[in-house]
PDB file of C-alpha atoms in Angstrom:
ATOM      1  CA  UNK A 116     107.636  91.186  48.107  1.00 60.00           C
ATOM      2  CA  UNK A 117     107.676  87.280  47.934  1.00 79.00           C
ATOM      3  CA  UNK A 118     109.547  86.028  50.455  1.00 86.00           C
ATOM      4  CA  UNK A 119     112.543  83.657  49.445  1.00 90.00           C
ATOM      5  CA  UNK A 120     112.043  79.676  49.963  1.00 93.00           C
ATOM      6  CA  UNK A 121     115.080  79.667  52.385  1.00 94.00           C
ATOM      7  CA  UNK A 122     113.117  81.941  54.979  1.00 96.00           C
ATOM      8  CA  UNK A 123     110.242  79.615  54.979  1.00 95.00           C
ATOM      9  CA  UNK A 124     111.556  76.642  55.356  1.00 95.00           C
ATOM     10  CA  UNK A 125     114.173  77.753  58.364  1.00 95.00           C
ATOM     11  CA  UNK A 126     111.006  78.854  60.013  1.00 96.00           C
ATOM     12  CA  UNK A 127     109.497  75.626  59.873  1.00 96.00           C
ATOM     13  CA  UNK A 128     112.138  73.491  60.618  1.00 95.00           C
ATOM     14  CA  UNK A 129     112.764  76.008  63.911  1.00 95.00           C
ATOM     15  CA  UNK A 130     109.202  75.625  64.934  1.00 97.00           C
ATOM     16  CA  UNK A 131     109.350  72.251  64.479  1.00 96.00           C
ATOM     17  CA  UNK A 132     112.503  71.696  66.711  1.00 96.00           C
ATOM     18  CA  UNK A 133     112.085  74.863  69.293  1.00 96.00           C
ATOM     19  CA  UNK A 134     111.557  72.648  72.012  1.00 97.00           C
ATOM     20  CA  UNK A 135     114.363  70.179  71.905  1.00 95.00           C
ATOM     21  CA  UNK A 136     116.728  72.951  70.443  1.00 93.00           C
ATOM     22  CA  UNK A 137     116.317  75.228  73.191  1.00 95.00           C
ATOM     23  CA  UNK A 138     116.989  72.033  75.536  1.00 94.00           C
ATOM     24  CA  UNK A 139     120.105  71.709  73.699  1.00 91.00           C
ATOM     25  CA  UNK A 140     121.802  74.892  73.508  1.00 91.00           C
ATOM     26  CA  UNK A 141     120.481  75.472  77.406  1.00 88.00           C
ATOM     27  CA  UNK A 142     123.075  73.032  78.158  1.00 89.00           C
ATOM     28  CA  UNK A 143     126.023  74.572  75.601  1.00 89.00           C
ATOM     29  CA  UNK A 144     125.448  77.885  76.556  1.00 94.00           C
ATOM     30  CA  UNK A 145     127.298  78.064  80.377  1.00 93.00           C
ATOM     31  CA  UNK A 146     130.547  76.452  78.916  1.00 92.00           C
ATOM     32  CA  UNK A 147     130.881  78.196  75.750  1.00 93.00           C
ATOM     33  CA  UNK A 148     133.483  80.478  77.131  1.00 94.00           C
ATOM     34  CA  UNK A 149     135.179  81.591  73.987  1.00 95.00           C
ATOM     35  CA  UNK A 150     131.384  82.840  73.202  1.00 95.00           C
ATOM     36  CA  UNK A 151     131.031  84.410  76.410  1.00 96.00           C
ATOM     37  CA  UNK A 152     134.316  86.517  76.222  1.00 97.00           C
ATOM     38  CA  UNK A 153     132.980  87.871  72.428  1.00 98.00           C
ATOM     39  CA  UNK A 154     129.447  89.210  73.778  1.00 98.00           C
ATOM     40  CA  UNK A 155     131.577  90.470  76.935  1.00 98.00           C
ATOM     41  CA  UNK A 156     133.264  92.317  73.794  1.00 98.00           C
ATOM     42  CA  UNK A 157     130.368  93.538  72.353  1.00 98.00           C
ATOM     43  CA  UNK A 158     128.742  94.739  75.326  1.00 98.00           C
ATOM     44  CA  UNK A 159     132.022  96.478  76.775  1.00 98.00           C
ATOM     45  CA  UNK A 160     131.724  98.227  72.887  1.00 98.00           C
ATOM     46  CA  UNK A 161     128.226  99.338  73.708  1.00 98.00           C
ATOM     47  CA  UNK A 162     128.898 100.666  76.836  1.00 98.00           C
ATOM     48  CA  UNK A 163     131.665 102.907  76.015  1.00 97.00           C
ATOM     49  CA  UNK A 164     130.238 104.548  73.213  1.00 96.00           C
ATOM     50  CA  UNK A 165     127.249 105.594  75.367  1.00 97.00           C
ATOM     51  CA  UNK A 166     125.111 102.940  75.199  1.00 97.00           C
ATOM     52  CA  UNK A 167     121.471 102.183  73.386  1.00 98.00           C
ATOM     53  CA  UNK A 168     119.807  99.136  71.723  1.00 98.00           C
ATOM     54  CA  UNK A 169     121.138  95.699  70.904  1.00 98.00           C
ATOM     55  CA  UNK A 170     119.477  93.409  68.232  1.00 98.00           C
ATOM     56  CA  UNK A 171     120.102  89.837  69.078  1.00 98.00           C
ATOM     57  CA  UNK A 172     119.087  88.616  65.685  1.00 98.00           C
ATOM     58  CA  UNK A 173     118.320  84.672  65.009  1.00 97.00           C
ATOM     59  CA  UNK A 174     118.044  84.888  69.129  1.00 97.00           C
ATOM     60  CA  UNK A 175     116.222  81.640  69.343  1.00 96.00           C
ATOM     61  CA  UNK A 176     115.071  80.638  73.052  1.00 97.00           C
ATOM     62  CA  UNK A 177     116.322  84.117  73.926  1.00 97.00           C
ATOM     63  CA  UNK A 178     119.298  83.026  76.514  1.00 97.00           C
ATOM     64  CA  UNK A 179     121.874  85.034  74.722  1.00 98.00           C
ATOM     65  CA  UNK A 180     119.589  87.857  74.737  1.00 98.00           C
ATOM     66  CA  UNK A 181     119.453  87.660  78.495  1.00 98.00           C
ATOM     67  CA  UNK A 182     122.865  87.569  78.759  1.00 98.00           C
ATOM     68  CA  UNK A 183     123.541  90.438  77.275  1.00 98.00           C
ATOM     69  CA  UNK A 184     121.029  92.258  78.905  1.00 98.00           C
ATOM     70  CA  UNK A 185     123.048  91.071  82.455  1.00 98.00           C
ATOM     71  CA  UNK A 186     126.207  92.327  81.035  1.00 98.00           C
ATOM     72  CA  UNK A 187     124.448  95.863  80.903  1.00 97.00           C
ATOM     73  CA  UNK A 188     123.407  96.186  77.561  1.00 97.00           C
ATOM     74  CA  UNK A 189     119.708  97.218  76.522  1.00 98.00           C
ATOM     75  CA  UNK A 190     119.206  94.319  74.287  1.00 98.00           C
ATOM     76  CA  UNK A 191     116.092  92.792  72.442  1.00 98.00           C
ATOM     77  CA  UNK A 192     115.199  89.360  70.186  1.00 98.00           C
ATOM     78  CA  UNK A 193     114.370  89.216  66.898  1.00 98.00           C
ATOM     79  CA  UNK A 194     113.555  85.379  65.290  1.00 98.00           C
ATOM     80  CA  UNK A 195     112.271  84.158  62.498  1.00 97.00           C
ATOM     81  CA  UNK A 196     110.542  81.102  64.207  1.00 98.00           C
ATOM     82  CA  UNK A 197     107.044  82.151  66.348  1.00 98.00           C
ATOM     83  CA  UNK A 198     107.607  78.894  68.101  1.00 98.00           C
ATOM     84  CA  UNK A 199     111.277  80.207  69.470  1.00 98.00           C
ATOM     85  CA  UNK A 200     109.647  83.219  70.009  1.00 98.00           C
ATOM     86  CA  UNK A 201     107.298  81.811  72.539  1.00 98.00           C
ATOM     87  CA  UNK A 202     109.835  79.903  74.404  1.00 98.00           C
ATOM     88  CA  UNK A 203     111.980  83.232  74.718  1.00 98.00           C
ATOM     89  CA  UNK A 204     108.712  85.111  76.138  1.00 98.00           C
ATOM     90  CA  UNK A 205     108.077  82.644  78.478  1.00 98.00           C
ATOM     91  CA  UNK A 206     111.691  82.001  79.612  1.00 97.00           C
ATOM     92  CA  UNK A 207     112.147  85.666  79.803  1.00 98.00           C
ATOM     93  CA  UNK A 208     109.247  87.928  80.649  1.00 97.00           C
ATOM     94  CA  UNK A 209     110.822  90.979  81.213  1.00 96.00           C
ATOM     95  CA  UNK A 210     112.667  91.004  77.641  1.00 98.00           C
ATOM     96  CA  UNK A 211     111.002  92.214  74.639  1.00 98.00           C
ATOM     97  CA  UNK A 212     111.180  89.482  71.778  1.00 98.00           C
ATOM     98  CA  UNK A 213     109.361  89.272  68.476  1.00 98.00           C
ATOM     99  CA  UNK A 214     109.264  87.790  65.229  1.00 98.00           C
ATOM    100  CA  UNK A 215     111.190  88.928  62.229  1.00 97.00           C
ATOM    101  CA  UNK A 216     113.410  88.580  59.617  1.00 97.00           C
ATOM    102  CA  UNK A 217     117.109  89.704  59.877  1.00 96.00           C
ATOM    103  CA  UNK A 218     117.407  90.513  56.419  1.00 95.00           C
ATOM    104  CA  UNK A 219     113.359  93.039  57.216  1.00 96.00           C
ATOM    105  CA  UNK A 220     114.039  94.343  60.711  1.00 98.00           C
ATOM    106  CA  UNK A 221     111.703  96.955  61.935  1.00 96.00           C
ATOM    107  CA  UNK A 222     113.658  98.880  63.175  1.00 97.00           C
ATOM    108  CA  UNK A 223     114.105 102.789  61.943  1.00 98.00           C
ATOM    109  CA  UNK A 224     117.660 103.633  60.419  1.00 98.00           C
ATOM    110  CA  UNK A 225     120.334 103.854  62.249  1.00 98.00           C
ATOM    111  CA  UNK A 226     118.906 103.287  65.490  1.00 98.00           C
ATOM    112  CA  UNK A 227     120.538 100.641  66.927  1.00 98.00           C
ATOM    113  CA  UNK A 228     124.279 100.779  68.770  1.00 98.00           C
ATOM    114  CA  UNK A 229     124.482  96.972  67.997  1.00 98.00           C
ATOM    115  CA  UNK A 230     124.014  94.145  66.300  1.00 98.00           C
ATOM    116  CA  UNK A 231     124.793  90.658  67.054  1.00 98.00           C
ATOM    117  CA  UNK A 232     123.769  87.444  64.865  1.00 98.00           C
ATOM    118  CA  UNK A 233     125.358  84.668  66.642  1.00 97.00           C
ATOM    119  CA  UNK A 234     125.207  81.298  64.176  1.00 96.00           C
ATOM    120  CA  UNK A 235     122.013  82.932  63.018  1.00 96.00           C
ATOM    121  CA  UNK A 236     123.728  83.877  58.858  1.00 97.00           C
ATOM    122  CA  UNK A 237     124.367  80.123  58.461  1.00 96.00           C
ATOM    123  CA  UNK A 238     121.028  79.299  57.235  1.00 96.00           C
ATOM    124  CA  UNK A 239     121.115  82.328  54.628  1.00 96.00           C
ATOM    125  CA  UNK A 240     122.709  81.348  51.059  1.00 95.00           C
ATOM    126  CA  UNK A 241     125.495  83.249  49.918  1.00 95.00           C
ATOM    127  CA  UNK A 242     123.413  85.340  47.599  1.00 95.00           C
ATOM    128  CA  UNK A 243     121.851  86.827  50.178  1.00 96.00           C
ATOM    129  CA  UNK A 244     124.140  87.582  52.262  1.00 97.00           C
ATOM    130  CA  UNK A 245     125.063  91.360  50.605  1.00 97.00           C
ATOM    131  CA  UNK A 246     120.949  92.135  51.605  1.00 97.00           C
ATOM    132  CA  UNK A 247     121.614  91.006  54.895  1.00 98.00           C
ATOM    133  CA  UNK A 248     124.861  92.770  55.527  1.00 98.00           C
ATOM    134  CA  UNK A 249     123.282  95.391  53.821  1.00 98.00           C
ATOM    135  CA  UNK A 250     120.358  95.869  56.638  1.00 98.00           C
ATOM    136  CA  UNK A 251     122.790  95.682  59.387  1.00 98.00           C
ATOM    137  CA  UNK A 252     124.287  98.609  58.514  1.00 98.00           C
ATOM    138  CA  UNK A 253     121.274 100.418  57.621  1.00 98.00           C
ATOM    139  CA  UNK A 254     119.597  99.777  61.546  1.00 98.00           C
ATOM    140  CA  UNK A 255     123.101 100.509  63.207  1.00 98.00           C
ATOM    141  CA  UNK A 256     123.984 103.403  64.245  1.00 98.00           C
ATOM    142  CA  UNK A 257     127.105 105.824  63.270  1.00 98.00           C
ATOM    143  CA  UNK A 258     129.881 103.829  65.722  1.00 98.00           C
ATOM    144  CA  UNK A 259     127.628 100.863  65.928  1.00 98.00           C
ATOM    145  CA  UNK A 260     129.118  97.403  66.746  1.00 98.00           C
ATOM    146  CA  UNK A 261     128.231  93.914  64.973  1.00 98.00           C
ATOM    147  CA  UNK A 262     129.412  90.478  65.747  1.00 98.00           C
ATOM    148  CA  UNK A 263     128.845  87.889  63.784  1.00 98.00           C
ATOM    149  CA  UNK A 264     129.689  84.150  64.822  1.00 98.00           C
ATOM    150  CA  UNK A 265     129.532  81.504  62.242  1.00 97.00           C
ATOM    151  CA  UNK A 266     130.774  77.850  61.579  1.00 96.00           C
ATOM    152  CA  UNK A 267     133.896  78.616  59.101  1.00 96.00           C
ATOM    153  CA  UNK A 268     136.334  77.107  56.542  1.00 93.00           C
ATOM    154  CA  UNK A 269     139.794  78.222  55.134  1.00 87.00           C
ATOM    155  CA  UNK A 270     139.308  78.394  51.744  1.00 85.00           C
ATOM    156  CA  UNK A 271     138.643  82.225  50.772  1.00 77.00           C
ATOM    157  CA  UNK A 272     138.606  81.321  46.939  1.00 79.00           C
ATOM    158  CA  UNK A 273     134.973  79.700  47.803  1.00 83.00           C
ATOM    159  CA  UNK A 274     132.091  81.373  49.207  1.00 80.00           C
ATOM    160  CA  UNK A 275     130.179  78.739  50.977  1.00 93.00           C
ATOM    161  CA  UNK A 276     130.086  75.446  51.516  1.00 94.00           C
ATOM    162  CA  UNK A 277     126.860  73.743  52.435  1.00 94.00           C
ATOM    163  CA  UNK A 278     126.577  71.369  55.189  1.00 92.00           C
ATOM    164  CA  UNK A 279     123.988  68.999  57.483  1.00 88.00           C
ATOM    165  CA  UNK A 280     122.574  70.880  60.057  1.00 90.00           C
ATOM    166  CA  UNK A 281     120.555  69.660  62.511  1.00 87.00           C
ATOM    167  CA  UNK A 282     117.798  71.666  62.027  1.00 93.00           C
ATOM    168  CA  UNK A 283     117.885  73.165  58.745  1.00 91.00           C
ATOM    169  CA  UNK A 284     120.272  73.761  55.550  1.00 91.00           C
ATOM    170  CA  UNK A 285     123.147  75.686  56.430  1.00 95.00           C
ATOM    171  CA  UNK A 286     126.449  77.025  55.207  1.00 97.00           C
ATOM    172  CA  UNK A 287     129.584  77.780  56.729  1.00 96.00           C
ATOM    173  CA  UNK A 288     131.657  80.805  54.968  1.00 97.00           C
ATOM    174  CA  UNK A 289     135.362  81.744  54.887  1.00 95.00           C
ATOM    175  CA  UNK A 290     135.774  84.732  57.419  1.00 96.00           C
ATOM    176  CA  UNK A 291     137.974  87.128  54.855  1.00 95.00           C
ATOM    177  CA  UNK A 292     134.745  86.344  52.075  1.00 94.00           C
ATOM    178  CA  UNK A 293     132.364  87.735  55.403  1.00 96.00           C
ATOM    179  CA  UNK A 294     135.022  90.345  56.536  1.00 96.00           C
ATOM    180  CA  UNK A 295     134.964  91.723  52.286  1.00 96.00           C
ATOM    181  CA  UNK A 296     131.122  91.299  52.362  1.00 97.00           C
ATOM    182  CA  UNK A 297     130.921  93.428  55.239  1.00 98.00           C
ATOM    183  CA  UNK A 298     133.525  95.787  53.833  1.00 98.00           C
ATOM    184  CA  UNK A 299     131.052  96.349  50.837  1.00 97.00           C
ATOM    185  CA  UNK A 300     128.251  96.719  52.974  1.00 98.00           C
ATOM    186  CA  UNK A 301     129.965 100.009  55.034  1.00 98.00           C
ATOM    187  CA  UNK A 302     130.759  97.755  58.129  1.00 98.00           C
ATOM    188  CA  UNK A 303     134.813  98.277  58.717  1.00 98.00           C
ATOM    189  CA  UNK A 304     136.505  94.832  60.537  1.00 98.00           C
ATOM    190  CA  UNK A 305     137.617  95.594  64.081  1.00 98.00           C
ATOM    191  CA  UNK A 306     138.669  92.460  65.525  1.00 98.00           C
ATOM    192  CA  UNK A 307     138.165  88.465  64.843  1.00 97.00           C
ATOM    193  CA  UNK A 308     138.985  85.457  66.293  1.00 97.00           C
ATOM    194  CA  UNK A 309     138.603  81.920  64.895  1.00 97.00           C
ATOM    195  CA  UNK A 310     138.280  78.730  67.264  1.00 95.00           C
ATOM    196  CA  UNK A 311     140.579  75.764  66.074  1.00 95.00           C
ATOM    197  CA  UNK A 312     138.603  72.676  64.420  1.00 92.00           C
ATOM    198  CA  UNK A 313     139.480  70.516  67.431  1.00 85.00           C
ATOM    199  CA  UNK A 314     136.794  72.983  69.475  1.00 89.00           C
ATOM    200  CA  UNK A 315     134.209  71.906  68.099  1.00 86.00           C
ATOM    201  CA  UNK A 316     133.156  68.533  68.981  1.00 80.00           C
ATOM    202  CA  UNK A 317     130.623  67.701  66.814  1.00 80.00           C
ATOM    203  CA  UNK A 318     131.833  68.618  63.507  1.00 84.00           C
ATOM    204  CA  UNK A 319     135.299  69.607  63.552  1.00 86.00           C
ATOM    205  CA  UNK A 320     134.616  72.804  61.903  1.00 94.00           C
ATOM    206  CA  UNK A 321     136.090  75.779  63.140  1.00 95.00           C
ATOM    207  CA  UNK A 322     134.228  79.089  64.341  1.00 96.00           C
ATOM    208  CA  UNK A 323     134.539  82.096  63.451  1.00 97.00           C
ATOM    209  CA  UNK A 324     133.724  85.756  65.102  1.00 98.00           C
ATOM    210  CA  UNK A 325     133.535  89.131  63.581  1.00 98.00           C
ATOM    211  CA  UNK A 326     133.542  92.306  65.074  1.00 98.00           C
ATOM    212  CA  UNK A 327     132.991  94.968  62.743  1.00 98.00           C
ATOM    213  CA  UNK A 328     132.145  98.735  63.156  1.00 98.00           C
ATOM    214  CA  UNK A 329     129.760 101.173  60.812  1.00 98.00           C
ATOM    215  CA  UNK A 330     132.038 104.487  60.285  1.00 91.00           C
ATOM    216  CA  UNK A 331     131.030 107.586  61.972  1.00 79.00           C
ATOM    217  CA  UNK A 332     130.068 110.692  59.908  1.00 62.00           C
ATOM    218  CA  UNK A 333     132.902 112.980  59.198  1.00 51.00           C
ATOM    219  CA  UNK A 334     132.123 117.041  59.281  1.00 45.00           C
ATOM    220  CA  UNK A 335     131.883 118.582  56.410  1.00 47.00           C
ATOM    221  CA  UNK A 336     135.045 120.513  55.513  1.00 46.00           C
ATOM    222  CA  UNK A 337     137.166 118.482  57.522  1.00 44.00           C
ATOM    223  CA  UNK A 338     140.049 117.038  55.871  1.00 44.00           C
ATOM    224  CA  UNK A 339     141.901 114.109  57.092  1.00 44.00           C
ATOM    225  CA  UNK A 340     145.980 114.390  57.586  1.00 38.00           C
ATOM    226  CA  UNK A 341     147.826 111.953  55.734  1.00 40.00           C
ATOM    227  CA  UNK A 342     149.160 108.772  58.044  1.00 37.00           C
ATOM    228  CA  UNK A 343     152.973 108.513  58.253  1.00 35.00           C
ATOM    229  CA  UNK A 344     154.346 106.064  60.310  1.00 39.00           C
ATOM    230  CA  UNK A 345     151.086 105.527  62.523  1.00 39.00           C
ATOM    231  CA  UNK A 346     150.887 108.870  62.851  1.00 40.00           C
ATOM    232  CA  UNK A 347     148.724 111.990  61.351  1.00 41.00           C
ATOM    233  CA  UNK A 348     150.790 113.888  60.074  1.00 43.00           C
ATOM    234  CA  UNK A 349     150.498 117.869  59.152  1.00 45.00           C
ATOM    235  CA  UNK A 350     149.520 118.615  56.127  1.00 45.00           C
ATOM    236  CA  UNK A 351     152.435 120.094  53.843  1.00 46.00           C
ATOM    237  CA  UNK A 352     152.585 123.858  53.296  1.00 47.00           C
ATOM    238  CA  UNK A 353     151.592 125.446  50.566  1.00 46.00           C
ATOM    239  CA  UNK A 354     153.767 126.165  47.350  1.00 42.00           C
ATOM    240  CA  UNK A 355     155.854 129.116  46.420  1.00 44.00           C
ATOM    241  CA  UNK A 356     154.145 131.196  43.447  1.00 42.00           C
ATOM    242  CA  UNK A 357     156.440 131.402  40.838  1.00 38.00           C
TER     243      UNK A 357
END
């Protein structure tokens, strides 16, 4: 399969930056407290359903991966830049890291009790964001928790709107076009929350994070009672013959 120009060229931009990006979001990282409360989130998620593997995909220098893993979650980096790659094996030895694709991962199906890709979809064009959603699902597990984080805008009538990265071409999306995109995939919205435009101090844009779930199997021959009110209800007796 040819791989799409996008792929290639956020790969070389990364490896051409990994250095002086890793500097830079070093530095973020500790005060991004809205950011830390979401992976606290995602890793309380992980935890109560039993545990099992993370997939910090787009992990760059690998600090969020390490996080995670101190918040008691089993969790390994995936990026799409060798050069990031590098940084995140020698930052963190003890982690596993390698390179890959999020939209390829190699992992087997349905292995995986999470997923997070933290401002790692921006760089993927809105065509290809259906494959991408569409492997998430695919490596999590029944149960299995996602969070997405991505620059956003408030206009759900468009799909993307480009914008000047400082690394490579990126897009930021409306979060009800991600939240339907997910919905399509099999990936059911839990929670979100949005940062204001006045967070972010370099564009103005605001941020968006998505916590969605894939559905757990249902037994055969079991039959859901209607909701009334909030509430399952009985189902209705049977009629009379006549």
């Amino acid at each position: 399969m040819t791989e799409p120009d996008f792929l290639a060229a956020t790969r070389t931009a990364y490896d051409a930056a990994a250095v002086p990006y890793a500097e830079l979001v070093g530095e973020h990282f500790p005060t991004d407290l809205i950011g830390h409360a979401m992976l606290s989130v995602l890793a309380g998620r992980v935890r109560a359903a039993g545990g099992g593997p993370v997939a910090d995909v787009g992990c760059g220098p690998g600090h969020v991966t390490a996080h995670l893993n101190s918040l008691g979650v089993a969790a390994f980096g995936v990026d799409l830049s060798p050069e990031m790659i590098a940084l995140a094996r020698e930052a963190h030895p003890g982690l596993r890291f390698e390179v890959g694709a999020m939209e390829d991962l190699r992992v087997e199906d349905a292995s995986l009790a999470g997923v997070l890709a933290g401002f790692s979809i921006i760089h993927t064009p809105p065509g290809h964001l259906p494959r991408t959603f569409a492997e998430f699902r695919r490596v999590l597990a029944p149960g299995g928790h996602l969070l997405l984080s991505f620059q956003a805008h408030d206009r759900p009538a468009e799909a993307a709107e480009a914008f000047d990265h400082k690394v490579s071409l990126a897009y930021r999306y409306s979060p009800d076009h991600v939240a339907g995109l997910l919905e399509q995939a099999g990936l059911t919205e839990v929670a979100r929350l949005i940062q204001a435009p006045g967070e972010d101090p370099v564009r103005g844009f605001p941020h968006a994070h998505l916590l969605a779930r894939r559905g757990r199997r249902r037994r055969r021959g079991c039959r859901r009672a209607p909701v009334i009110g909030g509430r399952h209800a009985a189902p209705p007796p049977p009629r009379a013959a006549r």
